[in-house]
CSV table of C-alpha atoms in Angstrom, one decimal:
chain,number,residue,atom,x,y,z
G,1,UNK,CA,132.8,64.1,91.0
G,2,UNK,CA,131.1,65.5,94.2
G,3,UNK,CA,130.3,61.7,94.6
G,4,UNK,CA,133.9,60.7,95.1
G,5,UNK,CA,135.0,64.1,97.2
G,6,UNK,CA,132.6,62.5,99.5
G,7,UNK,CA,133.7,58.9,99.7
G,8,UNK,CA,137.6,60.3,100.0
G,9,UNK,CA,137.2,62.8,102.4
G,10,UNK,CA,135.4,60.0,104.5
G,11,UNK,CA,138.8,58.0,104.0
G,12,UNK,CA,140.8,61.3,104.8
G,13,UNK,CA,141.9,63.1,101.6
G,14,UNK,CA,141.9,66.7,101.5
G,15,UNK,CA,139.7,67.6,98.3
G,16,UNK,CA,140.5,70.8,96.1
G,17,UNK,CA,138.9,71.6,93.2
G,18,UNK,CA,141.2,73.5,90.8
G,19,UNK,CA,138.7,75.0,88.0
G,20,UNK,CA,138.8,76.6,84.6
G,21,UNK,CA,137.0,77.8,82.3
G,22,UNK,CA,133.9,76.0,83.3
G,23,UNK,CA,136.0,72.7,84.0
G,24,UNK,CA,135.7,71.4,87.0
G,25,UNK,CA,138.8,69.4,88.1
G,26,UNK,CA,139.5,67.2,91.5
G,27,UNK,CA,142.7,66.9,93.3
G,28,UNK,CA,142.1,64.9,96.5
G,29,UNK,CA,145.5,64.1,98.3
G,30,UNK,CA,146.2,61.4,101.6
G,31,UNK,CA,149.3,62.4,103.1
G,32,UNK,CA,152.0,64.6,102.4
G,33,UNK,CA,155.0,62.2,102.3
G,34,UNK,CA,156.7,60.6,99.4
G,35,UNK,CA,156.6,59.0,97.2
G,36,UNK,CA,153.1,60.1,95.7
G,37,UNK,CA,150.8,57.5,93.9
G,38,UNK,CA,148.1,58.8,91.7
G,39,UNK,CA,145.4,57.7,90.3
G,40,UNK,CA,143.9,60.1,87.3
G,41,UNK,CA,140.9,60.2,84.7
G,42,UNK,CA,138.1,61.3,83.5
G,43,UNK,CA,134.4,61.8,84.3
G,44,UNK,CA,133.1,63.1,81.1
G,45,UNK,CA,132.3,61.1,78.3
G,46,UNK,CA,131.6,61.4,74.3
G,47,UNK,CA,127.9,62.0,72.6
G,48,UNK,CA,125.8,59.4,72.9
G,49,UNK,CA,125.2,59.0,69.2
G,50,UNK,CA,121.2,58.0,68.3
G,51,UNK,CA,119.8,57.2,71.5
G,52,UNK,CA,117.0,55.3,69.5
G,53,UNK,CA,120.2,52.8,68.8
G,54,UNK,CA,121.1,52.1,72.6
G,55,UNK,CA,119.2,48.8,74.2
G,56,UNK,CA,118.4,51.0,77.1
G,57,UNK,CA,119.4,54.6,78.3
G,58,UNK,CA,122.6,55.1,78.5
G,59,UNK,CA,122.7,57.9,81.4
G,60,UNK,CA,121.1,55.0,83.9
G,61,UNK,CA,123.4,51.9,84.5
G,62,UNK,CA,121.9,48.6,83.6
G,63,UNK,CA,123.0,45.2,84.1
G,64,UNK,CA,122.3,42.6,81.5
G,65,UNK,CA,123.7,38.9,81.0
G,66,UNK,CA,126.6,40.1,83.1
G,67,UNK,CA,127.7,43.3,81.3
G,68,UNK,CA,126.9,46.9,82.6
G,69,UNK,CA,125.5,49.5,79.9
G,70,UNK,CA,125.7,52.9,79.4
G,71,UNK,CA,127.8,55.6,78.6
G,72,UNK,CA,131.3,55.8,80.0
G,73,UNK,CA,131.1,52.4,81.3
G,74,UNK,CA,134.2,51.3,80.1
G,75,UNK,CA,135.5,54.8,79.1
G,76,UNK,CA,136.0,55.6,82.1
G,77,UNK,CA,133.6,55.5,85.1
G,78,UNK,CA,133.9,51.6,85.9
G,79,UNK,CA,137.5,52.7,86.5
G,80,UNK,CA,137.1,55.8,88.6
G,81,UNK,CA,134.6,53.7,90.8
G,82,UNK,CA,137.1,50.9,91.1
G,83,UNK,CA,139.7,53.8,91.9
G,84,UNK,CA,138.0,54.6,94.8
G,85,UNK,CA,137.0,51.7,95.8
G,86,UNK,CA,140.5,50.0,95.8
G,87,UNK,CA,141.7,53.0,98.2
G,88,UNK,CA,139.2,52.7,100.9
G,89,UNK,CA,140.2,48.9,101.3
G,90,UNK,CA,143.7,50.1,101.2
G,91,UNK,CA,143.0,52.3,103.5
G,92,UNK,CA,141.1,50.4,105.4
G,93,UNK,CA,144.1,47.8,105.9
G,94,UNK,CA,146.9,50.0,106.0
G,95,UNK,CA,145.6,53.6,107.6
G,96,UNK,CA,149.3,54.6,108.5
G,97,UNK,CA,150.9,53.4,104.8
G,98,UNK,CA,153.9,55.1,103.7
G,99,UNK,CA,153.7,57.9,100.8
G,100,UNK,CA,151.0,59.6,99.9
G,101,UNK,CA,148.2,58.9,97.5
G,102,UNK,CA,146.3,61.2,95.3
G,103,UNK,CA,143.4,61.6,92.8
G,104,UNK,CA,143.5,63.7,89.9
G,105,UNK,CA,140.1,63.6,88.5
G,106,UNK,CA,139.0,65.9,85.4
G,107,UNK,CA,135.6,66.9,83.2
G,108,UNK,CA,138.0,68.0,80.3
G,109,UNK,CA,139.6,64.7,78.6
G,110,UNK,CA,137.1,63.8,75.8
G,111,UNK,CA,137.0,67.8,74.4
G,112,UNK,CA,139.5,70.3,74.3
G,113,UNK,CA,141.4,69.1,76.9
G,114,UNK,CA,142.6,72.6,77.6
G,115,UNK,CA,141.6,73.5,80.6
G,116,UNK,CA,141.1,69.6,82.5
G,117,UNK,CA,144.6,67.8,83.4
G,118,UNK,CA,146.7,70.4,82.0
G,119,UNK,CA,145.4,73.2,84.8
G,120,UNK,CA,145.8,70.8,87.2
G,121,UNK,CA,149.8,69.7,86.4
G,122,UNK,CA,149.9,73.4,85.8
G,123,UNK,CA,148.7,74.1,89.3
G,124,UNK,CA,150.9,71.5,91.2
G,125,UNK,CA,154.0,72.3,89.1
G,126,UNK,CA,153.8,76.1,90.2
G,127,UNK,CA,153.4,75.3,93.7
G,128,UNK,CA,156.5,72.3,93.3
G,129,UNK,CA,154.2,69.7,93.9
G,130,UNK,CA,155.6,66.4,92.1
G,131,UNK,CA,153.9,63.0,91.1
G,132,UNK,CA,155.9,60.3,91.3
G,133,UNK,CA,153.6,57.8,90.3
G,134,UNK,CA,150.4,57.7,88.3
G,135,UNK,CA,147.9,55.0,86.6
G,136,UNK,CA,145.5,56.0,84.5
G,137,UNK,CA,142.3,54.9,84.2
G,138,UNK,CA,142.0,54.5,80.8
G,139,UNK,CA,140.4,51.1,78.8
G,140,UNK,CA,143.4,49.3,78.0
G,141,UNK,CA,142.4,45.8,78.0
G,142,UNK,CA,141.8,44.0,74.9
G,143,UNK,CA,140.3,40.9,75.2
G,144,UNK,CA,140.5,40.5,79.0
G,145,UNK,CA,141.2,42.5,82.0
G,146,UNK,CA,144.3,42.8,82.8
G,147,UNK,CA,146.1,41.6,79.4
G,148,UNK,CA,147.2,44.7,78.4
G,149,UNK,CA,149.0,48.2,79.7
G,150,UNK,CA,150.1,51.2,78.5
G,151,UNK,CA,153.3,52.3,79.1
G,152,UNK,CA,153.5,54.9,76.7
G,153,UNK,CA,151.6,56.7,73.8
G,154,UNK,CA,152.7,58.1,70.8
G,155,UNK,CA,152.6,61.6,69.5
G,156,UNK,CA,150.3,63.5,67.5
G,157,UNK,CA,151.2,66.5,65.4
G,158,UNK,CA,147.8,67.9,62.9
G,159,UNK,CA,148.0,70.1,60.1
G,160,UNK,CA,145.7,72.4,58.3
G,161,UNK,CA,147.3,72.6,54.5
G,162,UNK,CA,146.0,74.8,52.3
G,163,UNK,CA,147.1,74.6,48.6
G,164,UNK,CA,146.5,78.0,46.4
G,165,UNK,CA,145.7,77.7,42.7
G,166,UNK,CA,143.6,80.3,40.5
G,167,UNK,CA,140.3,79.9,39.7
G,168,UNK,CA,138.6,79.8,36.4
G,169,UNK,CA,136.0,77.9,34.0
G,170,UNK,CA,137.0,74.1,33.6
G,171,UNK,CA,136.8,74.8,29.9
G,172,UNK,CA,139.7,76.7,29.5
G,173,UNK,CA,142.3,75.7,32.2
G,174,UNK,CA,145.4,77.5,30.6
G,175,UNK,CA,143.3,80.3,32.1
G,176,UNK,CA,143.4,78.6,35.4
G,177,UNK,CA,145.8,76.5,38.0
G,178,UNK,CA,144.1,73.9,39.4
G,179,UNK,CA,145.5,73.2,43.1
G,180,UNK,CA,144.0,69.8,43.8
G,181,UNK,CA,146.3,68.7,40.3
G,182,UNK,CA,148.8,70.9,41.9
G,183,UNK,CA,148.8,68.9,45.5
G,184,UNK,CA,148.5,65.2,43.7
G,185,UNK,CA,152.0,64.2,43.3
G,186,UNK,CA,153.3,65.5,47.1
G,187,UNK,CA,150.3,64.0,48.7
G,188,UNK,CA,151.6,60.5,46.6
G,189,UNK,CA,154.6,61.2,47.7
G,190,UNK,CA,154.0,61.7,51.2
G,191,UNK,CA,151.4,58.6,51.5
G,192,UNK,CA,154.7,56.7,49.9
G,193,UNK,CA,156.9,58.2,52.7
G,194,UNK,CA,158.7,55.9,55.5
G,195,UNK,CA,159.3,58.5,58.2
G,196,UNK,CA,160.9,56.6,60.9
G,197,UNK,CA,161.3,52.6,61.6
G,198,UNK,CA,159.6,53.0,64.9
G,199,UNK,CA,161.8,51.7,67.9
G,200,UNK,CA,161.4,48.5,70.4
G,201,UNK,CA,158.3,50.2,72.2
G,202,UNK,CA,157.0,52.2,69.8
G,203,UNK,CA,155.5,51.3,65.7
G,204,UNK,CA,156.7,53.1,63.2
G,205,UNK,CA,155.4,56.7,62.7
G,206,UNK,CA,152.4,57.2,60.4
G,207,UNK,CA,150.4,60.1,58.6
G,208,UNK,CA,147.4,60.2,57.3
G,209,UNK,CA,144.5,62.3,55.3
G,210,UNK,CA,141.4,63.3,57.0
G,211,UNK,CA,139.8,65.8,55.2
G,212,UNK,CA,140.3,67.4,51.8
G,213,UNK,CA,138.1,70.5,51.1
G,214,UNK,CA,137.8,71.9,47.9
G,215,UNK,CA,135.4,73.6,45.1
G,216,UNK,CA,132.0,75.6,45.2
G,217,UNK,CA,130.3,72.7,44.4
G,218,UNK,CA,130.0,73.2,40.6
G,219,UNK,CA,131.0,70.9,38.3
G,220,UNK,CA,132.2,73.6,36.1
G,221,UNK,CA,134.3,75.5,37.9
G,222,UNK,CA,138.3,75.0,38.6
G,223,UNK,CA,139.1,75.7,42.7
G,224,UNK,CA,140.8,78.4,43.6
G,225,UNK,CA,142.5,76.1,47.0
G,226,UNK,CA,142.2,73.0,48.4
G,227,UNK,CA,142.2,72.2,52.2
G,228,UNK,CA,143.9,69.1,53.6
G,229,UNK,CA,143.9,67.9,56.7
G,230,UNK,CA,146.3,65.5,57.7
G,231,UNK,CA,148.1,63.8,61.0
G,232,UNK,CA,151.0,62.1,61.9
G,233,UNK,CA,151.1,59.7,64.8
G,234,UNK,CA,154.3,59.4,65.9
G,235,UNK,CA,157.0,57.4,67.9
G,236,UNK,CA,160.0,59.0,70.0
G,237,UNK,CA,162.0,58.2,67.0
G,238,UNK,CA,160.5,61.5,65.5
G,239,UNK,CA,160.7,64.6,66.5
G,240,UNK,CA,157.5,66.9,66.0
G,241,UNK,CA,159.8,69.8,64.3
G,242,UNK,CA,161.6,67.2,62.3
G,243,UNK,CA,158.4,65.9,60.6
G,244,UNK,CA,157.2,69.4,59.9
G,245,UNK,CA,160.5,69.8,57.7
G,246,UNK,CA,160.3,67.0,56.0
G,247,UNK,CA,156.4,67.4,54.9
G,248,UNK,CA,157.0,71.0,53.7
G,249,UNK,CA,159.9,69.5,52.0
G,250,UNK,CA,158.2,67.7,49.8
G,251,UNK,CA,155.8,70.5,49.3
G,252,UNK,CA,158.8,72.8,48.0
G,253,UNK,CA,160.1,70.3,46.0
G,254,UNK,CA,156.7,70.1,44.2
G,255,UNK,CA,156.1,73.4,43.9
G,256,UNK,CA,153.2,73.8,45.7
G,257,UNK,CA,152.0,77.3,46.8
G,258,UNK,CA,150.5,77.0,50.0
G,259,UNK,CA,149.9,77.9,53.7
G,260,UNK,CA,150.0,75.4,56.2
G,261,UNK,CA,148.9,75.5,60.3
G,262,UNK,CA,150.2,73.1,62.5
G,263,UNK,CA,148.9,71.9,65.9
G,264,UNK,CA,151.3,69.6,67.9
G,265,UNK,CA,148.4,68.2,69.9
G,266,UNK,CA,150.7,65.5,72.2
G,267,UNK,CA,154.3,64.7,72.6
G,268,UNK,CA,155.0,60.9,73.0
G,269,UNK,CA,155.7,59.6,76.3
G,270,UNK,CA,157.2,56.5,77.3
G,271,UNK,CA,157.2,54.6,81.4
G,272,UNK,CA,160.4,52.3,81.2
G,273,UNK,CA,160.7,49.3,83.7
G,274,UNK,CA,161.0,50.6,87.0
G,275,UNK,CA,159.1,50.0,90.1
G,276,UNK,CA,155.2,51.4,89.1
G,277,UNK,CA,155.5,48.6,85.5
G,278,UNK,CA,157.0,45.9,88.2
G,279,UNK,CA,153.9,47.1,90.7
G,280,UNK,CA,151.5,46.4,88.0
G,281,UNK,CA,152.5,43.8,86.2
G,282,UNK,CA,153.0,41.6,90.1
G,283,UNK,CA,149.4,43.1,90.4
G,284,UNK,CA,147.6,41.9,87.6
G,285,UNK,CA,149.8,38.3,88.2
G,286,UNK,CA,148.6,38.5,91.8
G,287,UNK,CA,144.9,39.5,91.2
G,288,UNK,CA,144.4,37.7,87.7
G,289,UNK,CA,147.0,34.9,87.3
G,290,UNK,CA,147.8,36.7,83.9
G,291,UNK,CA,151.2,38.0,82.9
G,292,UNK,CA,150.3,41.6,80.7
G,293,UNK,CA,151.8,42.7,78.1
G,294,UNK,CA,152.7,46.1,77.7
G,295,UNK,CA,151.8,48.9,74.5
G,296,UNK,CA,151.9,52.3,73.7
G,297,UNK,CA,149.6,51.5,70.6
G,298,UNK,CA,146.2,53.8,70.8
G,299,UNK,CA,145.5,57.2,70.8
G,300,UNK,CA,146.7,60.0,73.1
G,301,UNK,CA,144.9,60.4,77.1
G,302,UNK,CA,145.8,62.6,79.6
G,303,UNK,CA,149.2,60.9,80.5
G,304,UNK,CA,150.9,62.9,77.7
G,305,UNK,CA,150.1,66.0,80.4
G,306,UNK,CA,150.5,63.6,83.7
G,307,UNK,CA,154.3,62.7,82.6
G,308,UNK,CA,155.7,66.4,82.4
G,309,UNK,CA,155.5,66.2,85.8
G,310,UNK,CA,155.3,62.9,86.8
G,311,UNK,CA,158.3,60.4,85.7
G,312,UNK,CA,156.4,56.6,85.6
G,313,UNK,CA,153.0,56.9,84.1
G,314,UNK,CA,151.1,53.6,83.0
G,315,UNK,CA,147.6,53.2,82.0
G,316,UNK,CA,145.3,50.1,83.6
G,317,UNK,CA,141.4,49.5,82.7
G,318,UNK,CA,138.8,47.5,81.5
G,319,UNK,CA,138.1,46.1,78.2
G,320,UNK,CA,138.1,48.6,75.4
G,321,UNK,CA,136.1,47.1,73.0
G,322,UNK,CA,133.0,49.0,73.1
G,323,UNK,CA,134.5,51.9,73.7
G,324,UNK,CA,132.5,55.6,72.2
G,325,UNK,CA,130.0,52.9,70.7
G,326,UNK,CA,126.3,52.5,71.0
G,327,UNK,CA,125.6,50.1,74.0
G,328,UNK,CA,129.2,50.6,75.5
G,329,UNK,CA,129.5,48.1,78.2
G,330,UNK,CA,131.6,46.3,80.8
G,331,UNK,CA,131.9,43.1,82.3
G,332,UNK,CA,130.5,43.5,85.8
G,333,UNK,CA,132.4,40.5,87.4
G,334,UNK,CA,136.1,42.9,85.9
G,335,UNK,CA,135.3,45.6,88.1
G,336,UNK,CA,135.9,43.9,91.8
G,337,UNK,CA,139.2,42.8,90.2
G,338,UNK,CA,140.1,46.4,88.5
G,339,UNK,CA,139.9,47.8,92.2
G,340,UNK,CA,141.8,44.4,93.4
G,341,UNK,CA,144.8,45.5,91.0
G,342,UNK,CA,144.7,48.8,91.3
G,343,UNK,CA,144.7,48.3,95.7
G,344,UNK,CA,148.0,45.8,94.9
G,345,UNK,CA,149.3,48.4,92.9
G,346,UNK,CA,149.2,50.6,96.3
G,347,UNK,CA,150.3,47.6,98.5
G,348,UNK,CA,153.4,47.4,96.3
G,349,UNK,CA,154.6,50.5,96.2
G,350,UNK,CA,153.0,51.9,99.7
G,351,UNK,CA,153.4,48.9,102.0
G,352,UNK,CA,153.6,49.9,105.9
């Protein structure tokens, strides 16, 4: 991160770091004028898993047949190099461009996310400081750059479920209530369920089991509980509070004692057509000869925080195929052409 302070300020952004918690976060800003283009992401990445599986290390950037290795290459530090790289062309050719242009660069998007994006939209939305604006870095690309952005992502709502039976010896269960029996037919029921029918950008929502957690490990012993957790991924055609009803519904309806905890963990967003999706879908034709198609499938990023203050965010990167695997990688050759769309991106929308 220090890296790219540098390499803006040089190109004349004003570099704040706004902190928490031990997260260091970036906001770099070029101009005070509207309208405000942004381009956001992260620099940290997920464990590297065994590193006795990786070809080479994958903290030191190596190029073989074409492709580089290591960690984050795809997820996301080929994008925030081509990030800065595309503004100090556009800079470059167009030092008195309209608008203003800004980084919003985190170290909290692949943990907790707590205290990353969210204290930075925080910060600029005390102080009245709209986006209007933003691409995301993010590895969107499927089988080649450029044939695929995000113009949305869905929701995600978690629940920790906990049933409540009474324990006792598996030899006499009239003495007993056994709460995995107890939590069978609602969790049928529930796999069964159709919750919405999706709409024409999002699929329909889904849930799904993660975890179940119960017994002391004895094969002669009834559980007292059982632990499920569970998630719904889900469209704008859902509401977070509406799904909560209908699960516990179903709980009620079995009769299932239990306690439940919910974490809403995103809200789904959604970028309609508009002048940033025209930007970079003329960008990618321009730079690639390739018309994209745009998605909200995936899971959530840091736009769900970006569009509470921002009102067109899209997500643009590389190929996403190796992405939080062993020997992640990225087509060298993509990256010039990354920064190519993400400079037309600025042309577009901040010519002189």
């Amino acid at each position: 991160m220090p890296l790219m302070a540098e390499r803006l300020s040089a190109i004349g952004f004003s570099c704040e770091y706004i902190n928490r918690n031990g997260v260091t976060n970036l906001w770099a800003r070029r101009g005070s004028a509207a309208p405000l283009v942004c381009f956001a992401g992260h620099t940290d990445v997920v464990p590297t898993g065994p590193l006795e599986q990786w070809t080479s290390d994958p903290f030191v950037p190596t190029i073989r047949d074409g492709l580089l290795y290591g960690r984050g290459a795809a997820d996301m530090k080929g994008s925030l190099a081509a990030f800065v790289t595309a503004c100090e062309a556009f800079v470059a050719a167009h030092p008195q461009h309209n608008g203003s242009v800004a980084f919003l660069l985190t170290s909290d998007e692949e943990g907790d996310a707590t205290d990353g994006t969210v204290a930075v939209t925080e910060t600029l939305k005390a102080r009245g400081e709209g986006i209007d604006f933003c691409v995301v870095g993010e590895p969107t690309a499927v089988k080649t750059l450029g044939d695929m952005v995000k113009n949305g992502r869905r929701g995600s709502l978690s629940g920790k479920l906990t049933v409540k039976g009474i324990q006792g010896h598996i030899a006499y269960p009239h003495l007993a209530k056994n709460p995995i029996h107890m939590a069978a037919p609602a969790i049928a029921e529930l796999a069964a369920t159709v919750w919405d029918a999706g709409n024409a950008h999002f699929p329909p929502t889904t849930w799904q089991i993660s975890n179940i957690k119960g017994g002391t490990g004895a094969t002669n012993v009834i559980p007292g509980t059982v632990e499920i957790l569970f998630n719904f991924r889900f469209s704008t055609a859902s509401t977070p509070e509406g799904l909560q009803q209908r699960l516990e519904d179903v709980l009620k309806r079995h009769g299932v004692d239990y306690e439940i905890t919910w974490t809403l963990g995103a809200r789904p967003f959604l970028t309609a057509e508009g002048a940033l999706v025209d930007a970079a879908r003329g960008a990618i034709r321009d730079e690639l000869g390739l018309e994209t198609e745009l998605s909200t499938t995936g899971g959530t990023s840091d736009g769900r925080f970006i569009a509470q203050i921002c009102p067109q965010v899209i997500e643009i990167g590389p190929v996403n195929a190796t992405i939080h695997k062993i020997d992640e990688c990225v087509e060298a050759a993509a990256l010039p052409h990354l920064a190519g769309i993400y400079r037309r991106i600025l042309e577009r929308l901040l010519h002189d």
